[in-house]
PDB file of C-alpha atoms in Angstrom:
ATOM      1  CA  MET R   1     -26.487 177.685-110.719  1.00 38.00           C
ATOM      2  CA  GLY R   2     -27.158 181.437-111.141  1.00 39.00           C
ATOM      3  CA  SER R   3     -25.954 181.484-114.923  1.00 40.00           C
ATOM      4  CA  ARG R   4     -29.300 180.050-115.656  1.00 40.00           C
ATOM      5  CA  ALA R   5     -31.082 182.641-114.173  1.00 39.00           C
ATOM      6  CA  TRP R   6     -32.485 184.307-117.790  1.00 35.00           C
ATOM      7  CA  TRP R   7     -33.768 180.678-118.535  1.00 36.00           C
ATOM      8  CA  PRO R   8     -37.447 180.893-118.016  1.00 36.00           C
ATOM      9  CA  GLU R   9     -39.542 178.401-116.233  1.00 36.00           C
ATOM     10  CA  TRP R  10     -40.923 176.434-119.122  1.00 35.00           C
ATOM     11  CA  THR R  11     -41.982 172.816-118.292  1.00 35.00           C
ATOM     12  CA  PHE R  12     -41.369 170.484-121.158  1.00 39.00           C
ATOM     13  CA  PHE R  13     -41.634 166.767-121.170  1.00 43.00           C
ATOM     14  CA  ALA R  14     -37.875 166.705-119.886  1.00 56.00           C
ATOM     15  CA  ALA R  15     -37.023 163.961-117.505  1.00 63.00           C
ATOM     16  CA  VAL R  16     -34.176 164.013-114.868  1.00 70.00           C
ATOM     17  CA  MET R  17     -31.279 162.526-115.252  1.00 73.00           C
ATOM     18  CA  CYS R  18     -28.236 163.101-113.103  1.00 70.00           C
ATOM     19  CA  THR R  19     -24.909 162.907-112.808  1.00 74.00           C
ATOM     20  CA  ALA R  20     -22.777 162.426-110.083  1.00 72.00           C
ATOM     21  CA  VAL R  21     -18.856 163.943-109.820  1.00 69.00           C
ATOM     22  CA  SER R  22     -16.045 161.776-109.553  1.00 54.00           C
ATOM     23  CA  GLY R  23     -13.734 161.273-106.769  1.00 50.00           C
ATOM     24  CA  LEU R  24     -16.520 160.802-104.020  1.00 48.00           C
ATOM     25  CA  GLY R  25     -15.479 157.953-102.197  1.00 52.00           C
ATOM     26  CA  HIS R  26     -16.777 155.737-105.070  1.00 52.00           C
ATOM     27  CA  ASP R  27     -13.776 153.281-106.276  1.00 53.00           C
ATOM     28  CA  ALA R  28     -12.669 154.554-109.587  1.00 60.00           C
ATOM     29  CA  GLY R  29     -14.089 152.360-112.456  1.00 69.00           C
ATOM     30  CA  ARG R  30     -16.795 150.872-110.505  1.00 88.00           C
ATOM     31  CA  ASP R  31     -20.512 151.548-110.607  1.00 91.00           C
ATOM     32  CA  PHE R  32     -22.795 151.998-107.332  1.00 91.00           C
ATOM     33  CA  THR R  33     -26.226 152.044-106.936  1.00 92.00           C
ATOM     34  CA  ASN R  34     -27.265 154.867-104.676  1.00 93.00           C
ATOM     35  CA  SER R  35     -29.729 155.333-101.797  1.00 94.00           C
ATOM     36  CA  LEU R  36     -33.057 156.030-104.047  1.00 94.00           C
ATOM     37  CA  GLY R  37     -32.015 152.632-106.393  1.00 94.00           C
ATOM     38  CA  MET R  38     -30.308 154.911-109.076  1.00 93.00           C
ATOM     39  CA  LYS R  39     -27.682 152.811-110.809  1.00 93.00           C
ATOM     40  CA  MET R  40     -24.715 155.326-111.371  1.00 92.00           C
ATOM     41  CA  ILE R  41     -22.493 153.949-114.312  1.00 92.00           C
ATOM     42  CA  HIS R  42     -18.826 155.227-114.431  1.00 93.00           C
ATOM     43  CA  ILE R  43     -17.949 157.001-117.539  1.00 93.00           C
ATOM     44  CA  GLN R  44     -14.405 157.215-118.051  1.00 92.00           C
ATOM     45  CA  ALA R  45     -12.779 160.582-119.306  1.00 93.00           C
ATOM     46  CA  GLY R  46     -11.817 161.195-122.971  1.00 95.00           C
ATOM     47  CA  SER R  47     -12.185 163.009-126.150  1.00 95.00           C
ATOM     48  CA  PHE R  48     -14.761 163.231-128.732  1.00 91.00           C
ATOM     49  CA  THR R  49     -16.594 164.957-131.477  1.00 87.00           C
ATOM     50  CA  ILE R  50     -19.676 167.123-130.535  1.00 83.00           C
ATOM     51  CA  GLY R  51     -22.098 168.069-132.836  1.00 76.00           C
ATOM     52  CA  SER R  52     -22.639 167.545-136.355  1.00 72.00           C
ATOM     53  CA  ASP R  53     -22.042 169.191-140.001  1.00 69.00           C
ATOM     54  CA  GLN R  54     -24.883 166.995-141.592  1.00 71.00           C
ATOM     55  CA  GLY R  55     -27.512 168.630-143.193  1.00 61.00           C
ATOM     56  CA  ARG R  56     -30.407 166.809-141.315  1.00 60.00           C
ATOM     57  CA  ASP R  57     -29.375 168.109-138.032  1.00 56.00           C
ATOM     58  CA  TYR R  58     -30.340 171.213-136.115  1.00 64.00           C
ATOM     59  CA  TRP R  59     -28.499 174.520-136.756  1.00 63.00           C
ATOM     60  CA  ASP R  60     -27.024 174.599-132.951  1.00 65.00           C
ATOM     61  CA  GLU R  61     -25.355 171.269-133.769  1.00 70.00           C
ATOM     62  CA  LYS R  62     -22.555 173.105-136.332  1.00 70.00           C
ATOM     63  CA  PRO R  63     -19.979 172.873-136.374  1.00 79.00           C
ATOM     64  CA  SER R  64     -19.021 169.977-134.993  1.00 80.00           C
ATOM     65  CA  HIS R  65     -15.530 170.264-132.759  1.00 83.00           C
ATOM     66  CA  ARG R  66     -13.484 168.354-130.501  1.00 91.00           C
ATOM     67  CA  VAL R  67     -14.435 168.344-127.151  1.00 91.00           C
ATOM     68  CA  THR R  68     -12.331 166.685-123.792  1.00 94.00           C
ATOM     69  CA  ILE R  69     -13.962 165.302-121.076  1.00 93.00           C
ATOM     70  CA  SER R  70     -11.069 165.681-118.436  1.00 92.00           C
ATOM     71  CA  ARG R  71     -12.204 163.745-115.366  1.00 91.00           C
ATOM     72  CA  PRO R  72     -14.310 160.667-114.872  1.00 91.00           C
ATOM     73  CA  PHE R  73     -17.918 161.034-113.784  1.00 91.00           C
ATOM     74  CA  PHE R  74     -20.888 158.590-112.992  1.00 92.00           C
ATOM     75  CA  MET R  75     -24.267 158.923-114.769  1.00 91.00           C
ATOM     76  CA  SER R  76     -27.602 157.295-114.016  1.00 91.00           C
ATOM     77  CA  GLU R  77     -28.304 154.427-116.021  1.00 92.00           C
ATOM     78  CA  THR R  78     -31.512 156.024-117.101  1.00 90.00           C
ATOM     79  CA  GLU R  79     -33.896 158.795-116.415  1.00 89.00           C
ATOM     80  CA  VAL R  80     -34.778 159.093-112.629  1.00 91.00           C
ATOM     81  CA  THR R  81     -38.066 156.953-111.945  1.00 91.00           C
ATOM     82  CA  ILE R  82     -41.494 158.383-110.852  1.00 92.00           C
ATOM     83  CA  ASP R  83     -40.867 156.493-107.557  1.00 94.00           C
ATOM     84  CA  GLN R  84     -37.192 157.838-107.011  1.00 94.00           C
ATOM     85  CA  TYR R  85     -38.338 161.451-107.795  1.00 95.00           C
ATOM     86  CA  ARG R  86     -41.491 160.885-105.472  1.00 96.00           C
ATOM     87  CA  GLN R  87     -38.888 160.750-102.495  1.00 96.00           C
ATOM     88  CA  PHE R  88     -38.036 164.031-103.141  1.00 96.00           C
ATOM     89  CA  ARG R  89     -41.437 165.365-104.174  1.00 96.00           C
ATOM     90  CA  PRO R  90     -44.313 162.876-102.659  1.00 97.00           C
ATOM     91  CA  ASP R  91     -47.111 165.182-104.439  1.00 96.00           C
ATOM     92  CA  PHE R  92     -45.532 164.903-107.987  1.00 94.00           C
ATOM     93  CA  GLU R  93     -48.062 163.935-110.401  1.00 90.00           C
ATOM     94  CA  PRO R  94     -46.321 162.790-113.934  1.00 84.00           C
ATOM     95  CA  ASP R  95     -47.912 162.560-117.274  1.00 76.00           C
ATOM     96  CA  ALA R  96     -48.852 159.027-117.139  1.00 72.00           C
ATOM     97  CA  ARG R  97     -48.589 158.562-121.244  1.00 74.00           C
ATOM     98  CA  LEU R  98     -44.571 159.158-120.888  1.00 71.00           C
ATOM     99  CA  GLY R  99     -43.607 155.917-118.807  1.00 78.00           C
ATOM    100  CA  GLY R 100     -42.215 155.444-115.489  1.00 86.00           C
ATOM    101  CA  TYR R 101     -39.746 158.366-115.512  1.00 88.00           C
ATOM    102  CA  ALA R 102     -39.910 161.613-113.947  1.00 89.00           C
ATOM    103  CA  SER R 103     -40.925 163.742-116.647  1.00 87.00           C
ATOM    104  CA  GLY R 104     -42.553 167.145-117.587  1.00 86.00           C
ATOM    105  CA  VAL R 105     -40.456 168.863-114.531  1.00 88.00           C
ATOM    106  CA  SER R 106     -38.618 172.251-115.077  1.00 88.00           C
ATOM    107  CA  TRP R 107     -35.176 172.764-115.330  1.00 89.00           C
ATOM    108  CA  SER R 108     -35.194 174.421-112.193  1.00 91.00           C
ATOM    109  CA  GLU R 109     -37.006 171.412-110.582  1.00 92.00           C
ATOM    110  CA  ALA R 110     -34.538 168.997-111.805  1.00 91.00           C
ATOM    111  CA  ALA R 111     -31.401 171.068-110.611  1.00 92.00           C
ATOM    112  CA  GLU R 112     -33.119 171.015-107.118  1.00 94.00           C
ATOM    113  CA  PHE R 113     -33.751 167.358-107.057  1.00 94.00           C
ATOM    114  CA  CYS R 114     -29.969 167.122-107.926  1.00 93.00           C
ATOM    115  CA  ARG R 115     -29.364 169.511-104.674  1.00 93.00           C
ATOM    116  CA  TRP R 116     -31.569 167.485-102.680  1.00 95.00           C
ATOM    117  CA  LEU R 117     -30.228 164.340-103.657  1.00 94.00           C
ATOM    118  CA  SER R 118     -26.340 165.840-103.119  1.00 92.00           C
ATOM    119  CA  SER R 119     -27.507 166.617 -99.350  1.00 94.00           C
ATOM    120  CA  LYS R 120     -29.173 163.633 -98.941  1.00 94.00           C
ATOM    121  CA  GLU R 121     -25.983 161.565-100.104  1.00 91.00           C
ATOM    122  CA  GLY R 122     -23.512 163.745 -98.974  1.00 89.00           C
ATOM    123  CA  LYS R 123     -22.010 163.783-102.596  1.00 88.00           C
ATOM    124  CA  MET R 124     -22.351 166.436-105.276  1.00 90.00           C
ATOM    125  CA  TYR R 125     -24.886 165.404-108.012  1.00 92.00           C
ATOM    126  CA  ARG R 126     -26.180 167.555-110.917  1.00 92.00           C
ATOM    127  CA  LEU R 127     -27.313 167.473-114.049  1.00 91.00           C
ATOM    128  CA  PRO R 128     -24.886 166.787-116.826  1.00 91.00           C
ATOM    129  CA  THR R 129     -23.533 169.154-119.028  1.00 90.00           C
ATOM    130  CA  GLU R 130     -24.389 168.952-122.738  1.00 89.00           C
ATOM    131  CA  ALA R 131     -21.016 167.905-123.519  1.00 90.00           C
ATOM    132  CA  GLU R 132     -21.150 164.892-120.734  1.00 92.00           C
ATOM    133  CA  TRP R 133     -24.430 163.938-121.746  1.00 90.00           C
ATOM    134  CA  GLU R 134     -23.450 163.905-125.913  1.00 89.00           C
ATOM    135  CA  TYR R 135     -19.945 161.835-124.514  1.00 92.00           C
ATOM    136  CA  ALA R 136     -22.173 159.365-122.553  1.00 92.00           C
ATOM    137  CA  CYS R 137     -24.345 159.008-125.424  1.00 90.00           C
ATOM    138  CA  ARG R 138     -22.076 158.563-127.974  1.00 89.00           C
ATOM    139  CA  ALA R 139     -19.983 155.895-126.052  1.00 92.00           C
ATOM    140  CA  GLY R 140     -17.306 155.978-128.164  1.00 91.00           C
ATOM    141  CA  THR R 141     -19.423 155.808-131.484  1.00 87.00           C
ATOM    142  CA  THR R 142     -19.155 157.932-134.480  1.00 83.00           C
ATOM    143  CA  THR R 143     -22.552 157.521-136.039  1.00 81.00           C
ATOM    144  CA  PRO R 144     -25.424 159.547-135.133  1.00 77.00           C
ATOM    145  CA  TYR R 145     -26.817 156.999-133.324  1.00 79.00           C
ATOM    146  CA  LEU R 146     -25.183 154.082-130.892  1.00 78.00           C
ATOM    147  CA  SER R 147     -26.933 151.375-133.490  1.00 80.00           C
ATOM    148  CA  GLY R 148     -25.785 153.430-136.500  1.00 81.00           C
ATOM    149  CA  GLU R 149     -27.771 155.519-138.952  1.00 81.00           C
ATOM    150  CA  LYS R 150     -31.211 154.929-137.174  1.00 83.00           C
ATOM    151  CA  PRO R 151     -32.167 155.166-133.463  1.00 83.00           C
ATOM    152  CA  PRO R 152     -31.810 151.941-131.453  1.00 85.00           C
ATOM    153  CA  VAL R 153     -34.450 149.812-130.169  1.00 83.00           C
ATOM    154  CA  SER R 154     -36.374 151.310-126.761  1.00 80.00           C
ATOM    155  CA  GLY R 155     -34.439 150.242-123.842  1.00 81.00           C
ATOM    156  CA  GLN R 156     -31.351 149.039-125.423  1.00 86.00           C
ATOM    157  CA  ALA R 157     -28.123 149.958-123.562  1.00 90.00           C
ATOM    158  CA  ASN R 158     -25.340 151.831-125.118  1.00 91.00           C
ATOM    159  CA  PRO R 159     -21.808 150.264-125.057  1.00 91.00           C
ATOM    160  CA  TRP R 160     -20.976 152.032-121.787  1.00 93.00           C
ATOM    161  CA  GLY R 161     -24.281 150.655-120.037  1.00 93.00           C
ATOM    162  CA  LEU R 162     -26.554 153.709-120.271  1.00 92.00           C
ATOM    163  CA  ARG R 163     -30.249 153.466-121.465  1.00 90.00           C
ATOM    164  CA  ASN R 164     -32.876 155.581-123.135  1.00 87.00           C
ATOM    165  CA  MET R 165     -30.617 158.054-124.555  1.00 85.00           C
ATOM    166  CA  HIS R 166     -32.071 158.414-127.983  1.00 82.00           C
ATOM    167  CA  GLY R 167     -35.895 157.563-127.189  1.00 77.00           C
ATOM    168  CA  GLY R 168     -38.538 158.890-124.613  1.00 72.00           C
ATOM    169  CA  VAL R 169     -38.430 161.805-123.091  1.00 75.00           C
ATOM    170  CA  ARG R 170     -35.490 164.179-123.572  1.00 79.00           C
ATOM    171  CA  GLU R 171     -33.296 164.899-120.361  1.00 84.00           C
ATOM    172  CA  TRP R 172     -32.328 168.085-119.032  1.00 86.00           C
ATOM    173  CA  CYS R 173     -28.702 169.290-119.221  1.00 87.00           C
ATOM    174  CA  TYR R 174     -26.813 171.641-116.875  1.00 87.00           C
ATOM    175  CA  ASP R 175     -25.616 174.094-119.475  1.00 85.00           C
ATOM    176  CA  TRP R 176     -27.989 174.145-122.430  1.00 69.00           C
ATOM    177  CA  TYR R 177     -30.857 171.766-123.110  1.00 56.00           C
TER     178      TYR R 177
END
């Protein structure tokens, strides 16, 4: 995680979403629920086009290009809840306006939560890479949103069972934002 040393300790209204690396004693292709009650969804390896060349998108989404996720992984069905995060940091006081998820944490705090969870579970957890997050968010779709051209209804699951990928607070990624 030393590659992130340059990153300032900003606290955004960002949430924690965890990824567990596959091959950790979980049956391939089988979702599981960890000791905190986080449902972990199995995401199969595959290729997709990351980014967008559309003018309405951000400059850093261009140019779109093909990416391969070479190994399957698990991603939490939703952001980490306040109750789950409080098992790590009992004094955590979230912004009540932002729902029931652990939001308003810095990247370092989110990464530390994943390290703590790895130690607790004896399995490797980390923040998803930007490519893993976008691959899981798109879930095989090629449109800007899983629902087409407009954002999905709040709480709607994508085809792979992940929720809140387009709504609510944004999630931290391991390697970018």
